[in-house]
């Protein structure tokens, strides 16, 4: 296990094999973060990479203060997985592509009526969300964007299981090997940005004293954003299932940008996750790039404190977004990047984004998984390959 846990200092640990490449800038950002007032521990995960001042793919535990900047501007970003009843062997990508249509547009009245018939719980959930936003003093305008994926690394992806490592765990879920699954990665859309911007304007990047009126106000807004993100993922799924005329059962839904109260090493404090999946909420997904496998993994609960009860949330970037087009535009056209080596399809009609999100810009997910397994943090349940990945219909090139 020692080869998979690097102790940078008494406050900083990195979960990564000796062979896994990590940017120096990301390591430096963990050191900067560890020096913040009240910061007790920082754990970098195998998908660690530099963010805007703070590392992504990391967890942070502080006492006495919490730091909204460590959660970032997409509060509640996370992943939800559903099992559908679409037989993988009969799935026709041309037909599915056409049926899914445009998910970038906001939901109109006719579609709302259809979705409410499909899921009668939606009106109540949206009413509760509206109340949470109002209680936090937040504008209700973001409700209009519910059911949209957003840009960046967000996606909705139809997958199929192609290998099972633990039949017993699969047997306890609703997962079916012969049918497609849907994985949705999205968050609170512009709402999280509004919340972070208000904090930074008022307090810069300073933390908030535990129990202060400012901390209470931020946490109220943060929790409303978590609620928004979960409803948003549900609506994205509902839109897709309605258009594909299929049934689906949710398997999991977890956030990976949060701050929550926690007890670590006997101390009460605040556990921040930035691009880090919780390891104490059951099964989680570890997605690769759009031309790589994704893994369903089971956390090893007894090893939780080693990683601050957190796991990698994906393969992790190895190229900056601004570098991608220059590296790739002479090697592949957008049309070529819309097809994968696994026979899958990518819907991304945005010339800049299709290069920024190219598979080459990400680490190999097996290298990230290997570090988690090697450190004794997870067990592999199953492996899936991408069938169709929706990024955006966008403005065509």
mmCIF file of C-alpha atoms in Angstrom:
data_model
loop_
_atom_site.group_PDB
_atom_site.id
_atom_site.type_symbol
_atom_site.label_atom_id
_atom_site.label_comp_id
_atom_site.label_asym_id
_atom_site.label_seq_id
_atom_site.Cartn_x
_atom_site.Cartn_y
_atom_site.Cartn_z
ATOM 1 C CA UNK A 1 0.000 0.000 0.000
ATOM 2 C CA UNK A 2 2.947 2.325 0.659
ATOM 3 C CA UNK A 3 3.669 2.705 -3.070
ATOM 4 C CA UNK A 4 0.203 4.163 -3.571
ATOM 5 C CA UNK A 5 0.194 6.775 -0.798
ATOM 6 C CA UNK A 6 2.667 9.629 -0.983
ATOM 7 C CA UNK A 7 3.028 11.732 2.165
ATOM 8 C CA UNK A 8 4.105 15.210 1.067
ATOM 9 C CA UNK A 9 3.960 16.540 4.631
ATOM 10 C CA UNK A 10 2.187 15.752 7.880
ATOM 11 C CA UNK A 11 -0.911 17.478 6.437
ATOM 12 C CA UNK A 12 -0.765 16.402 2.785
ATOM 13 C CA UNK A 13 -1.189 12.936 1.290
ATOM 14 C CA UNK A 14 -1.465 12.018 -2.371
ATOM 15 C CA UNK A 15 -3.164 8.776 -3.414
ATOM 16 C CA UNK A 16 -1.183 7.821 -6.507
ATOM 17 C CA UNK A 17 1.242 5.184 -7.681
ATOM 18 C CA UNK A 18 4.864 6.120 -8.270
ATOM 19 C CA UNK A 19 4.229 5.809 -12.006
ATOM 20 C CA UNK A 20 1.118 8.031 -12.172
ATOM 21 C CA UNK A 21 1.957 11.422 -13.658
ATOM 22 C CA UNK A 22 0.793 14.434 -11.634
ATOM 23 C CA UNK A 23 1.435 18.053 -12.525
ATOM 24 C CA UNK A 24 3.792 19.969 -10.262
ATOM 25 C CA UNK A 25 1.287 22.837 -10.262
ATOM 26 C CA UNK A 26 -1.338 20.539 -8.730
ATOM 27 C CA UNK A 27 1.052 19.443 -5.969
ATOM 28 C CA UNK A 28 1.927 23.072 -5.293
ATOM 29 C CA UNK A 29 -1.748 23.946 -5.005
ATOM 30 C CA UNK A 30 -2.221 21.242 -2.354
ATOM 31 C CA UNK A 31 0.630 22.842 -0.377
ATOM 32 C CA UNK A 32 -0.927 26.307 -0.680
ATOM 33 C CA UNK A 33 -4.294 24.976 0.450
ATOM 34 C CA UNK A 34 -2.779 23.091 3.392
ATOM 35 C CA UNK A 35 -1.441 26.404 4.713
ATOM 36 C CA UNK A 36 -4.924 27.944 5.057
ATOM 37 C CA UNK A 37 -6.039 28.823 8.577
ATOM 38 C CA UNK A 38 -7.623 25.843 10.320
ATOM 39 C CA UNK A 39 -6.690 23.369 7.572
ATOM 40 C CA UNK A 40 -5.866 20.002 9.143
ATOM 41 C CA UNK A 41 -5.493 17.637 6.192
ATOM 42 C CA UNK A 42 -5.432 17.698 2.404
ATOM 43 C CA UNK A 43 -5.696 14.549 0.292
ATOM 44 C CA UNK A 44 -4.965 14.586 -3.423
ATOM 45 C CA UNK A 45 -6.637 11.792 -5.378
ATOM 46 C CA UNK A 46 -5.272 10.057 -8.499
ATOM 47 C CA UNK A 47 -7.174 12.416 -10.825
ATOM 48 C CA UNK A 48 -5.561 15.448 -9.150
ATOM 49 C CA UNK A 49 -4.969 18.390 -11.492
ATOM 50 C CA UNK A 50 -4.611 22.165 -11.138
ATOM 51 C CA UNK A 51 -7.698 24.315 -10.773
ATOM 52 C CA UNK A 52 -8.234 28.046 -10.481
ATOM 53 C CA UNK A 53 -6.022 28.580 -7.464
ATOM 54 C CA UNK A 54 -6.993 25.310 -5.782
ATOM 55 C CA UNK A 55 -6.542 21.699 -6.884
ATOM 56 C CA UNK A 56 -9.312 19.616 -8.439
ATOM 57 C CA UNK A 57 -9.536 15.953 -7.495
ATOM 58 C CA UNK A 58 -8.898 16.556 -3.807
ATOM 59 C CA UNK A 59 -10.500 16.616 -0.359
ATOM 60 C CA UNK A 60 -9.781 19.086 2.440
ATOM 61 C CA UNK A 61 -10.596 18.903 6.155
ATOM 62 C CA UNK A 62 -10.578 22.077 8.239
ATOM 63 C CA UNK A 63 -11.610 22.997 11.764
ATOM 64 C CA UNK A 64 -12.979 26.336 12.894
ATOM 65 C CA UNK A 65 -13.458 27.581 9.336
ATOM 66 C CA UNK A 66 -14.991 26.464 6.078
ATOM 67 C CA UNK A 67 -13.856 27.613 2.641
ATOM 68 C CA UNK A 68 -16.436 28.161 -0.134
ATOM 69 C CA UNK A 69 -13.637 28.661 -2.670
ATOM 70 C CA UNK A 70 -12.580 25.046 -2.134
ATOM 71 C CA UNK A 71 -16.027 23.847 -3.187
ATOM 72 C CA UNK A 72 -15.832 26.021 -6.285
ATOM 73 C CA UNK A 73 -18.393 27.438 -8.662
ATOM 74 C CA UNK A 74 -20.334 24.280 -9.528
ATOM 75 C CA UNK A 75 -21.714 23.349 -6.124
ATOM 76 C CA UNK A 76 -23.371 19.944 -6.234
ATOM 77 C CA UNK A 77 -21.788 18.804 -9.469
ATOM 78 C CA UNK A 78 -21.999 15.043 -9.438
ATOM 79 C CA UNK A 79 -23.104 11.895 -11.208
ATOM 80 C CA UNK A 80 -26.268 9.859 -11.441
ATOM 81 C CA UNK A 81 -26.601 6.402 -12.973
ATOM 82 C CA UNK A 82 -29.783 4.737 -14.240
ATOM 83 C CA UNK A 83 -30.526 1.286 -15.609
ATOM 84 C CA UNK A 84 -32.740 1.430 -18.701
ATOM 85 C CA UNK A 85 -34.687 -1.320 -20.442
ATOM 86 C CA UNK A 86 -33.115 -0.596 -23.870
ATOM 87 C CA UNK A 87 -31.522 -3.785 -25.174
ATOM 88 C CA UNK A 88 -27.928 -2.953 -26.070
ATOM 89 C CA UNK A 89 -27.895 -5.424 -28.945
ATOM 90 C CA UNK A 90 -30.838 -3.706 -30.606
ATOM 91 C CA UNK A 91 -29.736 -0.092 -30.025
ATOM 92 C CA UNK A 92 -29.421 1.836 -33.290
ATOM 93 C CA UNK A 93 -27.231 4.900 -32.812
ATOM 94 C CA UNK A 94 -28.679 6.852 -35.730
ATOM 95 C CA UNK A 95 -32.156 6.421 -34.258
ATOM 96 C CA UNK A 96 -31.098 7.213 -30.691
ATOM 97 C CA UNK A 97 -29.188 10.302 -31.860
ATOM 98 C CA UNK A 98 -32.303 11.596 -33.615
ATOM 99 C CA UNK A 99 -34.663 10.728 -30.749
ATOM 100 C CA UNK A 100 -32.558 12.465 -28.099
ATOM 101 C CA UNK A 101 -32.589 15.652 -30.155
ATOM 102 C CA UNK A 102 -31.493 18.885 -28.487
ATOM 103 C CA UNK A 103 -31.025 18.830 -24.710
ATOM 104 C CA UNK A 104 -29.506 22.329 -24.653
ATOM 105 C CA UNK A 105 -32.882 24.047 -24.964
ATOM 106 C CA UNK A 106 -34.833 24.846 -21.815
ATOM 107 C CA UNK A 107 -37.894 22.737 -21.122
ATOM 108 C CA UNK A 108 -41.013 24.218 -22.712
ATOM 109 C CA UNK A 109 -44.577 23.890 -21.409
ATOM 110 C CA UNK A 110 -45.424 20.899 -23.583
ATOM 111 C CA UNK A 111 -42.356 18.969 -22.447
ATOM 112 C CA UNK A 112 -43.007 19.905 -18.804
ATOM 113 C CA UNK A 113 -46.466 18.403 -19.078
ATOM 114 C CA UNK A 114 -45.013 15.190 -20.505
ATOM 115 C CA UNK A 115 -42.332 14.939 -17.823
ATOM 116 C CA UNK A 116 -44.787 15.486 -14.988
ATOM 117 C CA UNK A 117 -46.922 12.648 -16.314
ATOM 118 C CA UNK A 118 -43.799 10.482 -16.539
ATOM 119 C CA UNK A 119 -42.678 11.346 -12.981
ATOM 120 C CA UNK A 120 -45.511 12.648 -10.742
ATOM 121 C CA UNK A 121 -42.972 13.502 -8.009
ATOM 122 C CA UNK A 122 -41.427 16.312 -10.074
ATOM 123 C CA UNK A 123 -43.883 19.112 -9.187
ATOM 124 C CA UNK A 124 -43.348 18.526 -5.468
ATOM 125 C CA UNK A 125 -39.568 18.368 -5.812
ATOM 126 C CA UNK A 126 -39.456 21.586 -7.830
ATOM 127 C CA UNK A 127 -41.748 23.320 -5.353
ATOM 128 C CA UNK A 128 -39.420 22.261 -2.508
ATOM 129 C CA UNK A 129 -36.424 23.508 -4.496
ATOM 130 C CA UNK A 130 -38.124 26.859 -5.106
ATOM 131 C CA UNK A 131 -38.737 27.187 -1.372
ATOM 132 C CA UNK A 132 -35.086 26.356 -0.595
ATOM 133 C CA UNK A 133 -33.835 28.964 -3.060
ATOM 134 C CA UNK A 134 -36.170 31.592 -1.648
ATOM 135 C CA UNK A 135 -35.128 30.759 1.949
ATOM 136 C CA UNK A 136 -31.497 31.240 0.928
ATOM 137 C CA UNK A 137 -32.276 34.612 -0.643
ATOM 138 C CA UNK A 138 -31.461 33.325 -4.126
ATOM 139 C CA UNK A 139 -33.095 34.355 -7.387
ATOM 140 C CA UNK A 140 -35.522 31.812 -8.833
ATOM 141 C CA UNK A 141 -34.337 32.518 -12.405
ATOM 142 C CA UNK A 142 -31.979 29.479 -12.431
ATOM 143 C CA UNK A 143 -35.041 27.222 -12.293
ATOM 144 C CA UNK A 144 -35.427 27.961 -15.997
ATOM 145 C CA UNK A 145 -32.179 26.072 -16.733
ATOM 146 C CA UNK A 146 -33.273 22.886 -14.968
ATOM 147 C CA UNK A 147 -32.866 19.815 -17.152
ATOM 148 C CA UNK A 148 -29.889 21.138 -19.127
ATOM 149 C CA UNK A 149 -26.419 19.609 -18.960
ATOM 150 C CA UNK A 150 -24.090 22.590 -19.283
ATOM 151 C CA UNK A 151 -20.697 22.702 -20.965
ATOM 152 C CA UNK A 152 -17.159 21.870 -19.849
ATOM 153 C CA UNK A 153 -16.731 18.245 -18.816
ATOM 154 C CA UNK A 154 -20.452 17.656 -18.242
ATOM 155 C CA UNK A 155 -22.218 14.968 -20.253
ATOM 156 C CA UNK A 156 -25.008 12.435 -20.515
ATOM 157 C CA UNK A 157 -23.764 9.058 -21.707
ATOM 158 C CA UNK A 158 -25.420 5.803 -22.644
ATOM 159 C CA UNK A 159 -23.169 2.911 -21.652
ATOM 160 C CA UNK A 160 -23.215 -0.861 -21.616
ATOM 161 C CA UNK A 161 -21.560 -3.204 -19.105
ATOM 162 C CA UNK A 162 -18.930 -5.309 -20.845
ATOM 163 C CA UNK A 163 -17.251 -6.988 -17.843
ATOM 164 C CA UNK A 164 -18.351 -7.913 -14.324
ATOM 165 C CA UNK A 165 -15.881 -8.454 -11.481
ATOM 166 C CA UNK A 166 -18.352 -8.968 -8.629
ATOM 167 C CA UNK A 167 -21.574 -10.750 -9.567
ATOM 168 C CA UNK A 168 -22.832 -10.638 -5.961
ATOM 169 C CA UNK A 169 -22.759 -6.822 -5.853
ATOM 170 C CA UNK A 170 -24.371 -6.578 -9.288
ATOM 171 C CA UNK A 171 -27.075 -8.947 -8.061
ATOM 172 C CA UNK A 172 -27.968 -6.515 -5.277
ATOM 173 C CA UNK A 173 -28.595 -3.709 -7.774
ATOM 174 C CA UNK A 174 -31.013 -3.237 -10.661
ATOM 175 C CA UNK A 175 -28.173 -3.324 -13.197
ATOM 176 C CA UNK A 176 -28.642 -5.523 -16.260
ATOM 177 C CA UNK A 177 -25.769 -6.532 -18.526
ATOM 178 C CA UNK A 178 -27.866 -6.771 -21.686
ATOM 179 C CA UNK A 179 -29.416 -3.304 -21.407
ATOM 180 C CA UNK A 180 -28.024 0.217 -21.654
ATOM 181 C CA UNK A 181 -27.286 2.390 -18.636
ATOM 182 C CA UNK A 182 -27.376 6.196 -18.561
ATOM 183 C CA UNK A 183 -24.692 8.150 -16.693
ATOM 184 C CA UNK A 184 -25.302 11.879 -16.210
ATOM 185 C CA UNK A 185 -22.559 14.256 -15.027
ATOM 186 C CA UNK A 186 -23.886 17.739 -14.255
ATOM 187 C CA UNK A 187 -24.379 20.168 -11.404
ATOM 188 C CA UNK A 188 -26.067 23.378 -10.329
ATOM 189 C CA UNK A 189 -25.439 25.143 -13.639
ATOM 190 C CA UNK A 190 -25.029 28.912 -13.150
ATOM 191 C CA UNK A 191 -26.437 28.877 -9.625
ATOM 192 C CA UNK A 192 -23.187 27.715 -8.034
ATOM 193 C CA UNK A 193 -21.299 30.484 -9.822
ATOM 194 C CA UNK A 194 -23.711 33.107 -8.441
ATOM 195 C CA UNK A 195 -23.200 31.787 -4.898
ATOM 196 C CA UNK A 196 -19.402 31.682 -5.134
ATOM 197 C CA UNK A 197 -19.236 35.112 -6.804
ATOM 198 C CA UNK A 198 -21.271 36.653 -3.970
ATOM 199 C CA UNK A 199 -18.930 35.073 -1.409
ATOM 200 C CA UNK A 200 -15.740 36.169 -3.164
ATOM 201 C CA UNK A 201 -17.051 39.726 -3.646
ATOM 202 C CA UNK A 202 -17.795 39.968 0.059
ATOM 203 C CA UNK A 203 -14.950 37.969 1.594
ATOM 204 C CA UNK A 204 -12.370 37.370 -1.155
ATOM 205 C CA UNK A 205 -10.997 33.837 -0.645
ATOM 206 C CA UNK A 206 -10.984 33.968 3.125
ATOM 207 C CA UNK A 207 -12.763 31.225 4.978
ATOM 208 C CA UNK A 208 -15.891 31.693 7.045
ATOM 209 C CA UNK A 209 -15.773 31.236 10.801
ATOM 210 C CA UNK A 210 -17.738 28.184 11.894
ATOM 211 C CA UNK A 211 -21.167 29.212 13.173
ATOM 212 C CA UNK A 212 -20.906 32.821 12.016
ATOM 213 C CA UNK A 213 -23.909 34.443 10.286
ATOM 214 C CA UNK A 214 -21.909 34.471 7.053
ATOM 215 C CA UNK A 215 -21.147 30.758 7.301
ATOM 216 C CA UNK A 216 -24.784 29.939 8.067
ATOM 217 C CA UNK A 217 -25.921 31.988 5.062
ATOM 218 C CA UNK A 218 -23.415 30.333 2.733
ATOM 219 C CA UNK A 219 -24.377 26.839 3.887
ATOM 220 C CA UNK A 220 -28.053 27.598 3.331
ATOM 221 C CA UNK A 221 -27.262 28.650 -0.267
ATOM 222 C CA UNK A 222 -24.881 25.688 -0.705
ATOM 223 C CA UNK A 223 -27.552 23.207 0.377
ATOM 224 C CA UNK A 224 -30.071 24.772 -2.006
ATOM 225 C CA UNK A 225 -27.534 24.338 -4.814
ATOM 226 C CA UNK A 226 -27.099 20.668 -3.904
ATOM 227 C CA UNK A 227 -30.858 20.266 -4.110
ATOM 228 C CA UNK A 228 -30.857 22.039 -7.476
ATOM 229 C CA UNK A 229 -28.097 19.792 -8.843
ATOM 230 C CA UNK A 230 -29.895 16.594 -7.880
ATOM 231 C CA UNK A 231 -33.181 17.753 -9.394
ATOM 232 C CA UNK A 232 -31.279 18.867 -12.487
ATOM 233 C CA UNK A 233 -29.749 15.423 -13.028
ATOM 234 C CA UNK A 234 -33.151 13.819 -12.495
ATOM 235 C CA UNK A 235 -34.702 16.067 -15.129
ATOM 236 C CA UNK A 236 -31.911 15.399 -17.629
ATOM 237 C CA UNK A 237 -32.559 11.694 -17.171
ATOM 238 C CA UNK A 238 -36.323 12.140 -17.446
ATOM 239 C CA UNK A 239 -35.967 14.100 -20.702
ATOM 240 C CA UNK A 240 -33.823 11.362 -22.219
ATOM 241 C CA UNK A 241 -36.049 8.494 -21.058
ATOM 242 C CA UNK A 242 -39.153 10.265 -22.373
ATOM 243 C CA UNK A 243 -37.553 10.854 -25.776
ATOM 244 C CA UNK A 244 -36.215 7.301 -26.017
ATOM 245 C CA UNK A 245 -39.571 5.921 -24.826
ATOM 246 C CA UNK A 246 -37.902 3.681 -22.261
ATOM 247 C CA UNK A 247 -38.235 2.812 -18.588
ATOM 248 C CA UNK A 248 -35.376 3.460 -16.169
ATOM 249 C CA UNK A 249 -34.477 2.914 -12.515
ATOM 250 C CA UNK A 250 -31.951 5.094 -10.708
ATOM 251 C CA UNK A 251 -28.990 3.181 -9.291
ATOM 252 C CA UNK A 252 -27.053 6.018 -7.626
ATOM 253 C CA UNK A 253 -26.692 9.790 -7.404
ATOM 254 C CA UNK A 254 -23.758 11.478 -5.635
ATOM 255 C CA UNK A 255 -22.319 15.002 -5.452
ATOM 256 C CA UNK A 256 -18.587 15.611 -5.779
ATOM 257 C CA UNK A 257 -18.360 19.393 -5.095
ATOM 258 C CA UNK A 258 -19.513 19.931 -1.502
ATOM 259 C CA UNK A 259 -18.656 20.992 2.029
ATOM 260 C CA UNK A 260 -20.204 18.981 4.858
ATOM 261 C CA UNK A 261 -19.730 18.655 8.628
ATOM 262 C CA UNK A 262 -17.522 15.688 9.487
ATOM 263 C CA UNK A 263 -15.626 13.947 12.271
ATOM 264 C CA UNK A 264 -12.053 13.164 11.199
ATOM 265 C CA UNK A 265 -9.403 11.753 13.534
ATOM 266 C CA UNK A 266 -11.679 12.554 16.463
ATOM 267 C CA UNK A 267 -12.090 16.224 15.516
ATOM 268 C CA UNK A 268 -15.251 17.980 14.382
ATOM 269 C CA UNK A 269 -14.828 20.134 11.313
ATOM 270 C CA UNK A 270 -15.651 20.635 7.650
ATOM 271 C CA UNK A 271 -14.922 18.201 4.836
ATOM 272 C CA UNK A 272 -14.602 19.935 1.477
ATOM 273 C CA UNK A 273 -14.633 17.960 -1.746
ATOM 274 C CA UNK A 274 -13.605 19.498 -5.057
ATOM 275 C CA UNK A 275 -13.922 16.935 -7.837
ATOM 276 C CA UNK A 276 -13.961 14.148 -5.266
ATOM 277 C CA UNK A 277 -16.589 11.432 -4.949
ATOM 278 C CA UNK A 278 -17.729 10.426 -1.429
ATOM 279 C CA UNK A 279 -16.674 6.953 -0.350
ATOM 280 C CA UNK A 280 -19.244 6.691 2.438
ATOM 281 C CA UNK A 281 -22.459 6.727 0.370
ATOM 282 C CA UNK A 282 -22.404 3.367 -1.377
ATOM 283 C CA UNK A 283 -21.425 2.420 -4.926
ATOM 284 C CA UNK A 284 -19.940 5.116 -7.154
ATOM 285 C CA UNK A 285 -18.943 5.510 -10.783
ATOM 286 C CA UNK A 286 -15.431 6.275 -12.000
ATOM 287 C CA UNK A 287 -15.857 7.501 -15.597
ATOM 288 C CA UNK A 288 -13.117 7.689 -18.158
ATOM 289 C CA UNK A 289 -12.993 9.924 -21.207
ATOM 290 C CA UNK A 290 -15.582 9.522 -23.954
ATOM 291 C CA UNK A 291 -13.274 6.942 -25.608
ATOM 292 C CA UNK A 292 -12.389 5.001 -22.475
ATOM 293 C CA UNK A 293 -14.085 2.668 -20.025
ATOM 294 C CA UNK A 294 -16.028 3.651 -16.915
ATOM 295 C CA UNK A 295 -16.008 1.573 -13.739
ATOM 296 C CA UNK A 296 -18.597 0.901 -11.074
ATOM 297 C CA UNK A 297 -16.642 0.621 -7.835
ATOM 298 C CA UNK A 298 -17.414 -0.307 -4.239
ATOM 299 C CA UNK A 299 -15.624 1.754 -1.565
ATOM 300 C CA UNK A 300 -13.758 -0.089 1.181
ATOM 301 C CA UNK A 301 -15.264 1.630 4.209
ATOM 302 C CA UNK A 302 -12.512 0.589 6.617
ATOM 303 C CA UNK A 303 -9.989 2.589 4.556
ATOM 304 C CA UNK A 304 -12.090 5.762 4.503
ATOM 305 C CA UNK A 305 -10.026 8.026 6.735
ATOM 306 C CA UNK A 306 -6.913 7.432 4.622
ATOM 307 C CA UNK A 307 -8.541 9.382 1.784
ATOM 308 C CA UNK A 308 -10.807 11.666 3.841
ATOM 309 C CA UNK A 309 -13.699 9.403 2.814
ATOM 310 C CA UNK A 310 -13.232 10.517 -0.793
ATOM 311 C CA UNK A 311 -12.362 8.957 -4.155
ATOM 312 C CA UNK A 312 -11.386 10.106 -7.628
ATOM 313 C CA UNK A 313 -14.349 11.367 -9.668
ATOM 314 C CA UNK A 314 -12.929 10.541 -13.105
ATOM 315 C CA UNK A 315 -9.804 10.146 -15.175
ATOM 316 C CA UNK A 316 -8.568 13.698 -14.556
ATOM 317 C CA UNK A 317 -7.208 16.118 -17.132
ATOM 318 C CA UNK A 318 -3.623 15.968 -18.341
ATOM 319 C CA UNK A 319 -3.857 18.875 -20.839
ATOM 320 C CA UNK A 320 -5.021 22.410 -20.242
ATOM 321 C CA UNK A 321 -8.121 23.294 -22.260
ATOM 322 C CA UNK A 322 -6.279 26.066 -24.088
ATOM 323 C CA UNK A 323 -3.682 23.559 -25.362
ATOM 324 C CA UNK A 324 -6.038 20.970 -26.821
ATOM 325 C CA UNK A 325 -6.942 22.416 -30.213
ATOM 326 C CA UNK A 326 -3.335 23.250 -31.069
ATOM 327 C CA UNK A 327 -2.238 19.730 -30.211
ATOM 328 C CA UNK A 328 -5.022 17.975 -32.107
ATOM 329 C CA UNK A 329 -6.432 20.018 -34.985
ATOM 330 C CA UNK A 330 -3.856 18.693 -37.467
ATOM 331 C CA UNK A 331 -4.423 15.126 -36.285
ATOM 332 C CA UNK A 332 -8.219 14.884 -36.220
ATOM 333 C CA UNK A 333 -11.250 16.767 -37.483
ATOM 334 C CA UNK A 334 -14.346 17.375 -35.330
ATOM 335 C CA UNK A 335 -16.128 14.709 -37.392
ATOM 336 C CA UNK A 336 -13.391 12.180 -36.605
ATOM 337 C CA UNK A 337 -13.510 13.083 -32.911
ATOM 338 C CA UNK A 338 -17.255 12.404 -32.911
ATOM 339 C CA UNK A 339 -16.574 8.681 -33.416
ATOM 340 C CA UNK A 340 -14.697 6.545 -30.895
ATOM 341 C CA UNK A 341 -12.391 3.562 -31.223
ATOM 342 C CA UNK A 342 -14.971 1.552 -29.282
ATOM 343 C CA UNK A 343 -17.643 2.114 -31.909
ATOM 344 C CA UNK A 344 -19.356 4.843 -29.926
ATOM 345 C CA UNK A 345 -20.684 8.223 -30.971
ATOM 346 C CA UNK A 346 -20.197 11.700 -29.517
ATOM 347 C CA UNK A 347 -22.762 14.484 -29.933
ATOM 348 C CA UNK A 348 -20.758 17.697 -29.630
ATOM 349 C CA UNK A 349 -21.487 20.339 -32.235
ATOM 350 C CA UNK A 350 -19.114 22.858 -30.695
ATOM 351 C CA UNK A 351 -15.762 22.980 -32.442
ATOM 352 C CA UNK A 352 -13.837 24.296 -29.435
ATOM 353 C CA UNK A 353 -15.416 21.944 -26.904
ATOM 354 C CA UNK A 354 -14.924 18.778 -28.935
ATOM 355 C CA UNK A 355 -11.171 19.436 -28.890
ATOM 356 C CA UNK A 356 -11.104 20.533 -25.231
ATOM 357 C CA UNK A 357 -12.885 17.322 -24.237
ATOM 358 C CA UNK A 358 -10.937 15.013 -26.558
ATOM 359 C CA UNK A 359 -9.939 11.664 -25.010
ATOM 360 C CA UNK A 360 -6.273 12.588 -25.416
ATOM 361 C CA UNK A 361 -6.754 15.471 -22.941
ATOM 362 C CA UNK A 362 -7.462 12.998 -20.117
ATOM 363 C CA UNK A 363 -5.473 10.413 -18.221
ATOM 364 C CA UNK A 364 -6.089 6.737 -18.835
ATOM 365 C CA UNK A 365 -8.804 5.795 -16.352
ATOM 366 C CA UNK A 366 -7.130 2.438 -15.616
ATOM 367 C CA UNK A 367 -4.131 4.273 -14.164
ATOM 368 C CA UNK A 368 -6.410 6.220 -11.820
ATOM 369 C CA UNK A 369 -8.341 3.093 -10.872
ATOM 370 C CA UNK A 370 -5.109 1.192 -10.273
ATOM 371 C CA UNK A 371 -4.041 3.717 -7.658
ATOM 372 C CA UNK A 372 -7.379 3.498 -5.838
ATOM 373 C CA UNK A 373 -7.275 -0.299 -5.846
ATOM 374 C CA UNK A 374 -3.595 -0.371 -4.914
ATOM 375 C CA UNK A 375 -4.224 1.894 -1.932
ATOM 376 C CA UNK A 376 -6.954 -0.482 -0.759
ATOM 377 C CA UNK A 377 -9.704 2.117 -1.152
ATOM 378 C CA UNK A 378 -12.036 0.355 -3.608
ATOM 379 C CA UNK A 379 -13.043 -2.916 -5.223
ATOM 380 C CA UNK A 380 -14.080 -3.092 -8.873
ATOM 381 C CA UNK A 381 -17.665 -4.204 -9.479
ATOM 382 C CA UNK A 382 -18.045 -3.838 -13.246
ATOM 383 C CA UNK A 383 -16.679 -2.124 -16.343
ATOM 384 C CA UNK A 384 -18.729 -0.273 -18.966
ATOM 385 C CA UNK A 385 -17.953 1.143 -22.385
ATOM 386 C CA UNK A 386 -19.487 4.279 -23.894
ATOM 387 C CA UNK A 387 -22.143 3.878 -26.575
ATOM 388 C CA UNK A 388 -23.330 7.463 -27.118
ATOM 389 C CA UNK A 389 -22.088 10.580 -25.330
ATOM 390 C CA UNK A 390 -24.121 13.809 -25.428
ATOM 391 C CA UNK A 391 -22.133 16.994 -24.836
ATOM 392 C CA UNK A 392 -24.038 19.697 -26.756
ATOM 393 C CA UNK A 393 -25.837 20.294 -30.023
ATOM 394 C CA UNK A 394 -24.266 23.730 -29.751
ATOM 395 C CA UNK A 395 -23.452 26.018 -32.616
ATOM 396 C CA UNK A 396 -21.911 23.968 -35.367
ATOM 397 C CA UNK A 397 -18.404 24.778 -36.558
#
